[in-house]
Short mmCIF file of C-alpha atoms in Angstrom, two decimals:
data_model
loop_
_atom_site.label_atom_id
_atom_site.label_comp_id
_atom_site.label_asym_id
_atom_site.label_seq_id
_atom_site.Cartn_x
_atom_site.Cartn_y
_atom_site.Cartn_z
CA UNK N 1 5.73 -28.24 0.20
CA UNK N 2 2.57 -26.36 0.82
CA UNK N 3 2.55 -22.99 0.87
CA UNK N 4 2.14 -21.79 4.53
CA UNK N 5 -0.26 -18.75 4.87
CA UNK N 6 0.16 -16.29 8.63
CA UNK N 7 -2.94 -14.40 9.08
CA UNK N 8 -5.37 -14.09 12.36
CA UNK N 9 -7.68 -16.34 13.20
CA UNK N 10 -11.45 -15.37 13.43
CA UNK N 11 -11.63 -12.42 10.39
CA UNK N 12 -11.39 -12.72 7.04
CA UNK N 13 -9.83 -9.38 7.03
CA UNK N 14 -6.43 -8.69 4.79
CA UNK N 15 -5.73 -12.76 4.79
CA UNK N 16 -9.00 -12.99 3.05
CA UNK N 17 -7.76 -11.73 -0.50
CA UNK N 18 -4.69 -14.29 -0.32
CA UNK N 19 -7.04 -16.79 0.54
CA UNK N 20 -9.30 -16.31 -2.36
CA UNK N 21 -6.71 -16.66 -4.70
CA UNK N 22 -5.17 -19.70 -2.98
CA UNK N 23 -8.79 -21.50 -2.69
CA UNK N 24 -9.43 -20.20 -7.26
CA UNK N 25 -5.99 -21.95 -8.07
CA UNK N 26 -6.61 -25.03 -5.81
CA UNK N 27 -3.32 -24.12 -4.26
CA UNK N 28 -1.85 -26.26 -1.83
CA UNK N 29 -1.24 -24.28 1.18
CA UNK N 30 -1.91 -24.03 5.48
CA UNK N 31 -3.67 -21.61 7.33
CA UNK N 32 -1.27 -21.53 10.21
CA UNK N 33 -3.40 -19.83 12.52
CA UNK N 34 -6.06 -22.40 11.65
CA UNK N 35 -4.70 -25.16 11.00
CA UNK N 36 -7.27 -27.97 12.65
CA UNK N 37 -4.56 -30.31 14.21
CA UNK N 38 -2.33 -27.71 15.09
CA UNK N 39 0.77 -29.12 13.60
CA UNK N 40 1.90 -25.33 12.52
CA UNK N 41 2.20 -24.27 15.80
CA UNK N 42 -1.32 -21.72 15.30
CA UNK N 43 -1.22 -17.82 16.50
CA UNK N 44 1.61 -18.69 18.68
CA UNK N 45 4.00 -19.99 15.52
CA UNK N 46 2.45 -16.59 13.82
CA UNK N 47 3.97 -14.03 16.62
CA UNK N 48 6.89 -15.91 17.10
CA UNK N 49 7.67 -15.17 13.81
CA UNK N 50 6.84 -11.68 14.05
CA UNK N 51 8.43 -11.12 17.10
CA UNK N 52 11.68 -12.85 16.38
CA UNK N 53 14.86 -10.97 17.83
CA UNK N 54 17.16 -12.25 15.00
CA UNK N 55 15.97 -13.58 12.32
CA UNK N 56 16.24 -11.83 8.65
CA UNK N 57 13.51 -10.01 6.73
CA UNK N 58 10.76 -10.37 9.70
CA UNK N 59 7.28 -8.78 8.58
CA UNK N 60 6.12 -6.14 10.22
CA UNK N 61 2.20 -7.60 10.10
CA UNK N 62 0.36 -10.33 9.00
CA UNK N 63 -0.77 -11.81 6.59
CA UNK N 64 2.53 -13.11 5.49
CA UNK N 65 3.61 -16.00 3.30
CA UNK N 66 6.15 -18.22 3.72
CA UNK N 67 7.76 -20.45 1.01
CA UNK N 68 10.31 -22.75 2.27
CA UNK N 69 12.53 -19.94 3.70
CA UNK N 70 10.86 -16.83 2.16
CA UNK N 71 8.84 -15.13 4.03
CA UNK N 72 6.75 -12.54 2.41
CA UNK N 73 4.45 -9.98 3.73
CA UNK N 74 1.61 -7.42 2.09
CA UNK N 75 -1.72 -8.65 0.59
CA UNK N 76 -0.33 -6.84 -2.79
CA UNK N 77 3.19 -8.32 -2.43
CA UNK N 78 2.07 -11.91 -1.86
CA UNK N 79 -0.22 -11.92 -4.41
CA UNK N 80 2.16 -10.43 -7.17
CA UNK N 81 4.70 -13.04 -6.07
CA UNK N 82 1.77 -15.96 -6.32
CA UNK N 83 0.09 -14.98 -9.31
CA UNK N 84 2.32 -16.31 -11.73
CA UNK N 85 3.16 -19.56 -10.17
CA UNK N 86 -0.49 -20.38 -9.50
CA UNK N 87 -2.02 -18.53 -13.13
CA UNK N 88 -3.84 -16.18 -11.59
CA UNK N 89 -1.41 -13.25 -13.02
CA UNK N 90 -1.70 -11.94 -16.37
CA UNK N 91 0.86 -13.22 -19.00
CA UNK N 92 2.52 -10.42 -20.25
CA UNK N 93 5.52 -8.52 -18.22
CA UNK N 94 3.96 -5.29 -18.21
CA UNK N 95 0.26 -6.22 -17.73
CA UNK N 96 1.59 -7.85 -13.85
CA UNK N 97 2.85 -4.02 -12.80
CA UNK N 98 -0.89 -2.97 -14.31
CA UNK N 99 -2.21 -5.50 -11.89
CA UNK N 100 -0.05 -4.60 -8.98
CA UNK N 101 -0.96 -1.05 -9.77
CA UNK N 102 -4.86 -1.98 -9.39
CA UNK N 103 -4.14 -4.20 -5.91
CA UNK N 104 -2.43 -1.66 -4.21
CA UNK N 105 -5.28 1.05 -4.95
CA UNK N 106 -7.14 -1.83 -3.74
CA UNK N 107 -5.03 -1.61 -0.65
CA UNK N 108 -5.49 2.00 -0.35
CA UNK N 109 -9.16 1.52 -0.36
CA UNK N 110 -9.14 -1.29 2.40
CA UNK N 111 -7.16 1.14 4.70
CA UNK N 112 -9.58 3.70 3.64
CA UNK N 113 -12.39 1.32 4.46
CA UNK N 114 -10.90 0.04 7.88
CA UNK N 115 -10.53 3.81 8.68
CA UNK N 116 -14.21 4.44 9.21
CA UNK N 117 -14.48 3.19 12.36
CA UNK N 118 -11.22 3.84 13.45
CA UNK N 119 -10.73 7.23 12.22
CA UNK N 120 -8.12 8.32 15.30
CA UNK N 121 -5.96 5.10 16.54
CA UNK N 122 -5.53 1.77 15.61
CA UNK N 123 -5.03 1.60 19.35
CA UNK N 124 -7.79 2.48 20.71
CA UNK N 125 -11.97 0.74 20.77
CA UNK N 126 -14.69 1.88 18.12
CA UNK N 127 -16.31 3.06 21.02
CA UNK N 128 -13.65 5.58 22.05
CA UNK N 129 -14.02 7.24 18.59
CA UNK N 130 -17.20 7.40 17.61
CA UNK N 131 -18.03 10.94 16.70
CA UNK N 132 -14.78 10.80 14.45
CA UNK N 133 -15.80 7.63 12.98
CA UNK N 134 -19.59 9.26 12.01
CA UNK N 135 -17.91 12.34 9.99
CA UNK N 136 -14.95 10.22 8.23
CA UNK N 137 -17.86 7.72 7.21
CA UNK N 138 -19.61 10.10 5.80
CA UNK N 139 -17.10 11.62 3.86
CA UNK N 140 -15.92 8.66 2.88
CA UNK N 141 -19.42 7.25 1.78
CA UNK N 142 -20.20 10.67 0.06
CA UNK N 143 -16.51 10.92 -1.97
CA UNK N 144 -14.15 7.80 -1.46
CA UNK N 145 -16.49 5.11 -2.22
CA UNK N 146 -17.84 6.20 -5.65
CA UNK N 147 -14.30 7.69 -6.48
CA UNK N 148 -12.75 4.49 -6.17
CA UNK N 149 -15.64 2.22 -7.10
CA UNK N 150 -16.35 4.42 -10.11
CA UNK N 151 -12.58 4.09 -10.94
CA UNK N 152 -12.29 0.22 -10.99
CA UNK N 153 -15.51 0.32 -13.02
CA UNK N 154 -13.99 2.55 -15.57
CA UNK N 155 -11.05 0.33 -15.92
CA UNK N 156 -12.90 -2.38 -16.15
CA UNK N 157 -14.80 -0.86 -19.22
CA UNK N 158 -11.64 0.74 -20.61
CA UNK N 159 -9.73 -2.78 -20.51
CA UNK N 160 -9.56 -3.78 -24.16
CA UNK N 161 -8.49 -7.56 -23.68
CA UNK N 162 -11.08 -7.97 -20.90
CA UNK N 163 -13.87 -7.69 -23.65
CA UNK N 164 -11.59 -10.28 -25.94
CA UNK N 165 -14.88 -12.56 -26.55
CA UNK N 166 -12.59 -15.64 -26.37
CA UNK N 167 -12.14 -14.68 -22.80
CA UNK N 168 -15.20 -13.90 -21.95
CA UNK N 169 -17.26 -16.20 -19.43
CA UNK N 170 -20.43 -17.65 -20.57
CA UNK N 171 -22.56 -14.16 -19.61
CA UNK N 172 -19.95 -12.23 -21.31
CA UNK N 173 -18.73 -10.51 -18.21
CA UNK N 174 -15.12 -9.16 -18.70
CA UNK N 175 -11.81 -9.19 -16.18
CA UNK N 176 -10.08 -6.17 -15.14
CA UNK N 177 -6.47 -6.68 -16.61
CA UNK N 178 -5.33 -8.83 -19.59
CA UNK N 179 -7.76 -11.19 -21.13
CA UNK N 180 -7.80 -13.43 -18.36
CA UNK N 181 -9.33 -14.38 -14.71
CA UNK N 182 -6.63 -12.29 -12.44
CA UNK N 183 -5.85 -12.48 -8.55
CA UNK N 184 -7.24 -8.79 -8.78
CA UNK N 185 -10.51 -10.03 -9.90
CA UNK N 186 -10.88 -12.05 -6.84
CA UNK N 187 -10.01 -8.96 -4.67
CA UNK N 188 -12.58 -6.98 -6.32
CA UNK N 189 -15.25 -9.81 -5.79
CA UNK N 190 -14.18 -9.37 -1.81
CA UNK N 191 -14.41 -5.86 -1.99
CA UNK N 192 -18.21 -5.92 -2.84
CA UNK N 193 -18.90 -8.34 -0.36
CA UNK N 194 -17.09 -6.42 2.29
CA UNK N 195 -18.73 -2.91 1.23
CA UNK N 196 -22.24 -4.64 0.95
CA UNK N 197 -21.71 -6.61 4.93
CA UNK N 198 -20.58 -2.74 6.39
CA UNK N 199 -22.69 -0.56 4.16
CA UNK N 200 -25.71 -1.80 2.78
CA UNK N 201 -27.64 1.02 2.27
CA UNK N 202 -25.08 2.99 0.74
CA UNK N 203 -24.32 0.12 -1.60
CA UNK N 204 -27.83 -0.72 -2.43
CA UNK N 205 -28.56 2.99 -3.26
CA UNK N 206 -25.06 2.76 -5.65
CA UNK N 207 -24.34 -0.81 -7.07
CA UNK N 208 -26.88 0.22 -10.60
CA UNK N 209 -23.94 3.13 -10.95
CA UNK N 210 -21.14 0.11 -11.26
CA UNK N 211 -22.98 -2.61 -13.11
CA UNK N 212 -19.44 -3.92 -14.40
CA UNK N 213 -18.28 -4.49 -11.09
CA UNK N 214 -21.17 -6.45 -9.79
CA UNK N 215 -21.55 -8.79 -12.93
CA UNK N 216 -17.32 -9.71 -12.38
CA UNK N 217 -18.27 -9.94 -8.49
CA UNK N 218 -21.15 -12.39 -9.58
CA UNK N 219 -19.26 -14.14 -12.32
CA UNK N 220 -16.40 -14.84 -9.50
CA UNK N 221 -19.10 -16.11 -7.03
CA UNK N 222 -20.29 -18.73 -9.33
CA UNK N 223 -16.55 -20.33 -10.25
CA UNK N 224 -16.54 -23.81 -8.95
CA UNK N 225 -13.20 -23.30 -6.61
CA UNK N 226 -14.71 -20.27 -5.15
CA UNK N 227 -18.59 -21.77 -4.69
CA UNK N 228 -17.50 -24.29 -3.20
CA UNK N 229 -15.04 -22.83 -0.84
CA UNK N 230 -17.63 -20.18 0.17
CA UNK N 231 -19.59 -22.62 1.17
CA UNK N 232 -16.97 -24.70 3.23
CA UNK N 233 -15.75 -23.90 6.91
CA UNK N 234 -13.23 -22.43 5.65
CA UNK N 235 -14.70 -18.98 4.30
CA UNK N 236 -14.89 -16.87 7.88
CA UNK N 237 -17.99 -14.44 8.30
CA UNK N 238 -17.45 -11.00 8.23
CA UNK N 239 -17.78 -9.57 12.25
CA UNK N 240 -17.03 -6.60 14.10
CA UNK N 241 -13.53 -7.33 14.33
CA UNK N 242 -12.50 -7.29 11.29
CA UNK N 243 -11.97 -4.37 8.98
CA UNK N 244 -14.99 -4.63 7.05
CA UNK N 245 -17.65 -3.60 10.18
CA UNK N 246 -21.51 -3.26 10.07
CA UNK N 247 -22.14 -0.45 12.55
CA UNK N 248 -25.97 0.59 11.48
CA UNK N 249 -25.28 4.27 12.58
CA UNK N 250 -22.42 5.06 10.39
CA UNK N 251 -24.12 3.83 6.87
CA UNK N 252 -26.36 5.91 5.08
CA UNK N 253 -27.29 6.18 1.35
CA UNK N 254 -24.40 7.34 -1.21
CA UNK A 1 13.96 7.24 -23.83
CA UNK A 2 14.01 9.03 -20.67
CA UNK A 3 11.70 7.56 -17.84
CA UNK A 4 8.63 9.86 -17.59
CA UNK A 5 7.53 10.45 -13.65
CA UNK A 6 4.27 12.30 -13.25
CA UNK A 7 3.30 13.61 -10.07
CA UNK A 8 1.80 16.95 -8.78
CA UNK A 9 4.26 20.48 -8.85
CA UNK A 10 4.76 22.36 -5.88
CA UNK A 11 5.37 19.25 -3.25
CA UNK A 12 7.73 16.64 -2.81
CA UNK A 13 5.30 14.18 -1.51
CA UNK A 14 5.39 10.34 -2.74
CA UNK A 15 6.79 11.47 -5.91
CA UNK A 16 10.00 11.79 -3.96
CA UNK A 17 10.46 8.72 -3.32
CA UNK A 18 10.87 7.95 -6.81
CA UNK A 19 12.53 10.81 -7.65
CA UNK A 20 15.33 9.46 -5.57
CA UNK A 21 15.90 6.23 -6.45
CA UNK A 22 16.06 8.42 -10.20
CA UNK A 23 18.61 10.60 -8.73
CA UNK A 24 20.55 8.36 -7.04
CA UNK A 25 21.14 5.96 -10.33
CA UNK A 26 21.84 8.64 -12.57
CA UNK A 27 19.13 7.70 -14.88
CA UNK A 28 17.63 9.61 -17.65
CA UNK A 29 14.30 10.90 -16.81
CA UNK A 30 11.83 14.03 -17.21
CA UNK A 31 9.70 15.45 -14.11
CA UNK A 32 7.03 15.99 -16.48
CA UNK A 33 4.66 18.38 -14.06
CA UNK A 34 7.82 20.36 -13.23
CA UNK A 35 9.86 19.88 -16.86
CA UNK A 36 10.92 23.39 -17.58
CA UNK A 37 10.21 23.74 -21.29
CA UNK A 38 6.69 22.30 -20.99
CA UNK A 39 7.91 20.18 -23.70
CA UNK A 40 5.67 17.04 -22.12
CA UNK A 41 2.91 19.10 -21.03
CA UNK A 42 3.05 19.81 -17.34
CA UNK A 43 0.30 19.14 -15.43
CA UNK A 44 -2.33 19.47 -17.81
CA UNK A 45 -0.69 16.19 -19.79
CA UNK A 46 -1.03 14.51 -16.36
CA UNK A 47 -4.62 15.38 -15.78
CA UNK A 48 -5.28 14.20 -18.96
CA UNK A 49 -3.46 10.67 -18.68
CA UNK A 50 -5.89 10.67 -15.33
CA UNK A 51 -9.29 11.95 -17.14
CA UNK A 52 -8.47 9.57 -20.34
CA UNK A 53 -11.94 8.34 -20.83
CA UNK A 54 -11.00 5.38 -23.40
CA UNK A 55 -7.38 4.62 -22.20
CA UNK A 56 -6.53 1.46 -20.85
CA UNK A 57 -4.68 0.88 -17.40
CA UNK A 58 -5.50 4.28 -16.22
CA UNK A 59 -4.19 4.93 -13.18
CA UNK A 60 -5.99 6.04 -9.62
CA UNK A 61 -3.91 9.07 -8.66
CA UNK A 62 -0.24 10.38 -9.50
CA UNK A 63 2.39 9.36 -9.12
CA UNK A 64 3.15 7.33 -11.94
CA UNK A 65 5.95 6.40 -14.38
CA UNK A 66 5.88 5.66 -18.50
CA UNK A 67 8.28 4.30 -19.73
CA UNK A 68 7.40 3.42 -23.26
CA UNK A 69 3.94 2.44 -23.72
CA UNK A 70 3.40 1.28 -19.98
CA UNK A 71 1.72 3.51 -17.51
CA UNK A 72 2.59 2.12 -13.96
CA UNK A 73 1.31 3.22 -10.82
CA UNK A 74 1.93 3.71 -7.10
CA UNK A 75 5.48 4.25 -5.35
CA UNK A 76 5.96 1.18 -4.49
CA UNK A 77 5.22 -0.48 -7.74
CA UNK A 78 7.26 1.74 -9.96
CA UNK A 79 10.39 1.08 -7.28
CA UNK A 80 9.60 -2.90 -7.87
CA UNK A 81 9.64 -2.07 -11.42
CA UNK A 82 13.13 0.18 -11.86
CA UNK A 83 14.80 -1.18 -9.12
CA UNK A 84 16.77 -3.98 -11.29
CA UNK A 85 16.60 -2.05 -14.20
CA UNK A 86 18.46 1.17 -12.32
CA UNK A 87 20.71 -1.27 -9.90
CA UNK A 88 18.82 -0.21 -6.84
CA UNK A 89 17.34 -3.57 -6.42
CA UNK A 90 18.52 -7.07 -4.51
CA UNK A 91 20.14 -9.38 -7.23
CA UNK A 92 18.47 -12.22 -5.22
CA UNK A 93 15.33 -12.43 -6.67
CA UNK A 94 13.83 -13.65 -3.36
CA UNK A 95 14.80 -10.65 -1.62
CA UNK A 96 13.08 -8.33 -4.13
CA UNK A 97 9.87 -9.23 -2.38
CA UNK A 98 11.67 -8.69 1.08
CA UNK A 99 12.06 -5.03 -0.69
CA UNK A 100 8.90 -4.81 -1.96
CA UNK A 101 7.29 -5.69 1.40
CA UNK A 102 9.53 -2.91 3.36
CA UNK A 103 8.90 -0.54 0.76
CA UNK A 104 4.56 -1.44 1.58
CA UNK A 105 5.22 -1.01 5.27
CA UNK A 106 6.72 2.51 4.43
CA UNK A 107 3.78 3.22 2.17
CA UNK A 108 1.48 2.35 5.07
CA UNK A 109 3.35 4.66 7.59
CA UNK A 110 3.56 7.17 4.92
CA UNK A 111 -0.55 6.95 4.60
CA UNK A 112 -0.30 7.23 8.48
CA UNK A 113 1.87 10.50 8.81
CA UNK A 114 -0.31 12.01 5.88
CA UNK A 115 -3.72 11.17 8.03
CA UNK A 116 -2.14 12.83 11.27
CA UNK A 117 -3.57 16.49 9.80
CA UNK A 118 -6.14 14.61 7.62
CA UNK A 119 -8.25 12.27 10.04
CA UNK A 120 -11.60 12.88 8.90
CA UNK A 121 -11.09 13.17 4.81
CA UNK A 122 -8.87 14.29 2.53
CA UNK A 123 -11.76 16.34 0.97
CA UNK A 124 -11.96 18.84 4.21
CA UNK A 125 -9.00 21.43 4.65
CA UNK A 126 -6.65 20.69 8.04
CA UNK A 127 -8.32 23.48 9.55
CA UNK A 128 -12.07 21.78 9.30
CA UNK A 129 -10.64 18.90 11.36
CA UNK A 130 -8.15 20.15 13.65
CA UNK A 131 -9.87 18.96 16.95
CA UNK A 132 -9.58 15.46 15.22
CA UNK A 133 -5.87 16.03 13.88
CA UNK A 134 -5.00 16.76 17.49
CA UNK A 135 -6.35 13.28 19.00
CA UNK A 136 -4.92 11.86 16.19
CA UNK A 137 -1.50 12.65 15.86
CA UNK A 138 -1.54 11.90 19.52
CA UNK A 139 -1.99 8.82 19.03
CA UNK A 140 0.25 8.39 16.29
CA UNK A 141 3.76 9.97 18.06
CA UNK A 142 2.81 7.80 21.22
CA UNK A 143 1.56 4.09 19.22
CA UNK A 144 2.76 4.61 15.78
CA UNK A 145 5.45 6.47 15.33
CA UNK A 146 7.61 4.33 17.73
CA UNK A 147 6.19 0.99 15.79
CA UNK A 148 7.24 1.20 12.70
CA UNK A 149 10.50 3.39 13.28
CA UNK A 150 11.48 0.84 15.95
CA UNK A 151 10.37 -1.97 13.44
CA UNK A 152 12.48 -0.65 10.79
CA UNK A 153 15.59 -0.10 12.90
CA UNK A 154 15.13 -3.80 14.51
CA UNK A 155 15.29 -5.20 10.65
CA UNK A 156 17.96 -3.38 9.75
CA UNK A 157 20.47 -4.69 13.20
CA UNK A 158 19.04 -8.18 12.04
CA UNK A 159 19.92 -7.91 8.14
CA UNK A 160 22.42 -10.47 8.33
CA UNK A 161 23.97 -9.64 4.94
CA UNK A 162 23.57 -5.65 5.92
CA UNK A 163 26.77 -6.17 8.03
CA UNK A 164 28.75 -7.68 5.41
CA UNK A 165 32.28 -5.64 5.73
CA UNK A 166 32.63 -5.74 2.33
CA UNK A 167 29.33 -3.91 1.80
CA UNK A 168 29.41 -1.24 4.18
CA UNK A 169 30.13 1.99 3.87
CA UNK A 170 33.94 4.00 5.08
CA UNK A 171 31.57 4.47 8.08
CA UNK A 172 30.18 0.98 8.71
CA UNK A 173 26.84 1.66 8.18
CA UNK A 174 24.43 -0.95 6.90
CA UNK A 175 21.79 -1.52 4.36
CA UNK A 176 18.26 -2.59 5.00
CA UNK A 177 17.87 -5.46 2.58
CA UNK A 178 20.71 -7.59 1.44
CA UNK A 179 24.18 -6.24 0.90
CA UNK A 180 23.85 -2.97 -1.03
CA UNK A 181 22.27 -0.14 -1.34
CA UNK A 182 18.47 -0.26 -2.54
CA UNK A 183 15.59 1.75 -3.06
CA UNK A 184 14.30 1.01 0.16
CA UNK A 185 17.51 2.71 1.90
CA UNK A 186 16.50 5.71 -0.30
CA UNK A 187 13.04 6.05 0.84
CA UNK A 188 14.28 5.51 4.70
CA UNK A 189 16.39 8.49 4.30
CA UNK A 190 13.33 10.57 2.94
CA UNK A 191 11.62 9.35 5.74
CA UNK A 192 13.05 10.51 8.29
CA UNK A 193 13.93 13.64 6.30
CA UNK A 194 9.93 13.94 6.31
CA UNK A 195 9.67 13.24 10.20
CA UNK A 196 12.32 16.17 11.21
CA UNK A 197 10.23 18.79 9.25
CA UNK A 198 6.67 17.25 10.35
CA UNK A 199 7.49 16.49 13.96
CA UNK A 200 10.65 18.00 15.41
CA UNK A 201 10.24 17.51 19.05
CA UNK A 202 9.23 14.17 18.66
CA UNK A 203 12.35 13.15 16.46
CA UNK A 204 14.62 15.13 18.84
CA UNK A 205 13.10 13.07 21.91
CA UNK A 206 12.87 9.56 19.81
CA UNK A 207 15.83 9.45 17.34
CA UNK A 208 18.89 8.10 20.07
CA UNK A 209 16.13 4.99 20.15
CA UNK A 210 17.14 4.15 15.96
CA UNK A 211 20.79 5.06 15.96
CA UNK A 212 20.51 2.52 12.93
CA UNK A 213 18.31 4.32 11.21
CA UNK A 214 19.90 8.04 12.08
CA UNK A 215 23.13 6.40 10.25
CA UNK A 216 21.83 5.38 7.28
CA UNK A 217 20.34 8.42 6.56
CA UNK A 218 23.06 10.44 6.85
CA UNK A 219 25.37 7.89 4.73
CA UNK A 220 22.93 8.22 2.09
CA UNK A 221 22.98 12.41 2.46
CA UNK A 222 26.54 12.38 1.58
CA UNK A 223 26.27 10.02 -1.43
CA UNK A 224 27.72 11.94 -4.48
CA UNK A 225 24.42 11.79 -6.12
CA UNK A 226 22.36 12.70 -3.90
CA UNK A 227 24.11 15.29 -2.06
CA UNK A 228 24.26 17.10 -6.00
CA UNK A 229 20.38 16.05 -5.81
CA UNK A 230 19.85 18.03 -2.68
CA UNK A 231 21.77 21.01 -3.64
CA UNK A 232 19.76 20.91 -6.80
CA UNK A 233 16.61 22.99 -7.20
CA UNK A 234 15.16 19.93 -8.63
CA UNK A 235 14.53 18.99 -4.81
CA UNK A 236 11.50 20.85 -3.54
CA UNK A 237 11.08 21.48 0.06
CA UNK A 238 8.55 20.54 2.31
CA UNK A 239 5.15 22.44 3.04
CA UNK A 240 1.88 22.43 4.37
CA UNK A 241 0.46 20.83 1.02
CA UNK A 242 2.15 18.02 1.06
CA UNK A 243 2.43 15.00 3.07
CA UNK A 244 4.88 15.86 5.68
CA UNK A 245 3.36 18.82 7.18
CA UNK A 246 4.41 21.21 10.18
CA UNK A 247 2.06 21.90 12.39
CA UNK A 248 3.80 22.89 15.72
CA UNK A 249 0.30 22.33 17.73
CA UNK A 250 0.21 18.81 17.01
CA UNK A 251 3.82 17.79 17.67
CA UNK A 252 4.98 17.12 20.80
CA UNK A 253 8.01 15.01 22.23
CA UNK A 254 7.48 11.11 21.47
#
């Protein structure tokens, strides 16, 4: 039974780092929202779900997952619960708590990111928060993004398996946890191509500071799976309603 | 070997959360910012684990746990990790994910509550964004607050095993995930321990909405170990440096 992904329609968004590791494994799985012949019932199956007045362990927000009767929600949650069954998880025990650890800064980063145009309310339009939304950006371009860019750089440096030679690809580019391609690795390659869509000025004037972090983001461009499926219909465009946003006025050199 | 928690002195913050789930099972651990002998090395040892230019699987920000050779980060993470080990987990191992994806939407609110007096960046001080703190938290008591307190009260009436006679407590109160107590019942109670101190009026005005909720939290208060816990001076009390702040301007009735 394929594995049935709930995420909204039109962004890549939080569904997009599920996606990526679904599309790297060849997974078998449904886009509900989607899905071309509409067999899963589309946006309509997904609130349904979410607004269900009796059913057990409902999510609170998409993207969720559902296995036969599980249904999971959380980009980090999903992912720790695929990894393993689809070998994009490291092998040891511990190591998959190390990964965790790194996807959920990665989620604190996201919400960090999605927070720069919608400093104030979720609620409310871009346009109603503007002013806010200059002064967070450029606090958060001036201190969040090399804090956490230069941290995932560092660990990437500091990971003694991920320079294990066996492991390394062909251009002897190295993986963030374990000795092995991860599901983190594929968040990380989103993460630069989210940053460099909203901010490309800032990122232009800092990507020579994280040099490890773009040669993993261009070694996980180049894997078959994920060339190919950036090229296919499937891989949505970043836009202005998703959380990674290109608003000209609120990017400015790092 | 005791479980080693590291998180900042002085605040309760998302340490607590952890410290908890700790207190609750009894188990053998050290506080090592706050350990009273400065046998572990306080905060400095922390800084250090954070700074550790060569380590590997450094973590972002405190808290974190060791336990043995394995550093492992973020509240939610560490809770995945002892919650089996500490029998504050599901035994299902489905349902562990159900707990791990509550304990993610708590993380998020708890990022939420934090941002009402931090809008712009947690850089600034409150009082170089209070204008913004003010639209803000608004925004939150009116949209937010209400969402996810309304969204954790309608999963636990709909946890079909949470009503299982032989689970509840001499008052009939449920749990929020399968038929015992968990982790994620502890961090419930903490947050809405958090929401009294932060925002009075609003709590005053919204809590006969999540009479669900409002019992839990005051079954869990007068478990044996954590009513000891609370009585304890090992339970720090909230202030304006931590996450649940009080700042009577920006609370008003939800």
């Amino acid at each position: 039974m394929p594995y049935k992904l709930y995420y909204w329609d039109g962004i890549p968004g939080r569904g997009e780092f599920v996606r990526l590791a679904l599309e790297e494994a060849g997974a078998d799985y449904v886009d509900v929202a989607r899905d071309p012949d509409g067999q899963e019932g589309g946006t309509t199956a997904m609130l349904k779900l979410l607004m269900d007045g009796e059913g057990a362990n409902i999510p609170f927000a998409p993207p969720f997952l559902k296995d036969g009767d599980l249904l999971i929600p959380h980009v980090a949650n999903i992912l720790f619960y695929l990894g393993p069954k689809i070998g994009l998880a490291p092998e040891e025990e511990g190591l998959r708590f190390v990964a965790n650890g790194l996807q959920l800064t990665i989620t604190d980063f996201v919400a960090e990111i999605h927070d720069t145009h919608h400093p104030i309310g979720v609620s409310l339009y871009y346009e109603d928060q503007k002013p806010e939304a200059l002064r967070r950006s450029s606090d958060f371009l001036s201190e969040r993004l090399p804090k956490f860019l230069g941290y995932f750089e560092r660990v990437l440096r500091q990971n003694p398996k991920g320079q294990n030679p066996k492991a390394q690809n062909p251009k002897g580019r190295g993986h963030i946890v374990g000795d092995r391609l991860s599901y983190v690795d594929l968040s990380l390659f989103q993460l630069v191509e989210g940053l460099r869509y909203a901010f490309p000025k800032a990122m232009r004037s800092y990507e020579a500071s994280i040099p490890g972090l773009i040669a993993l983001h261009d070694a996980v461009a180049e894997r078959p799976n994920i060339r190919s499926y950036l090229a296919s219909d499937r891989r949505l465009s970043f836009n202005e309603a998703g959380i990674f946003r290109h608003y000209p006025e609120l990017d400015q050199p790092s």
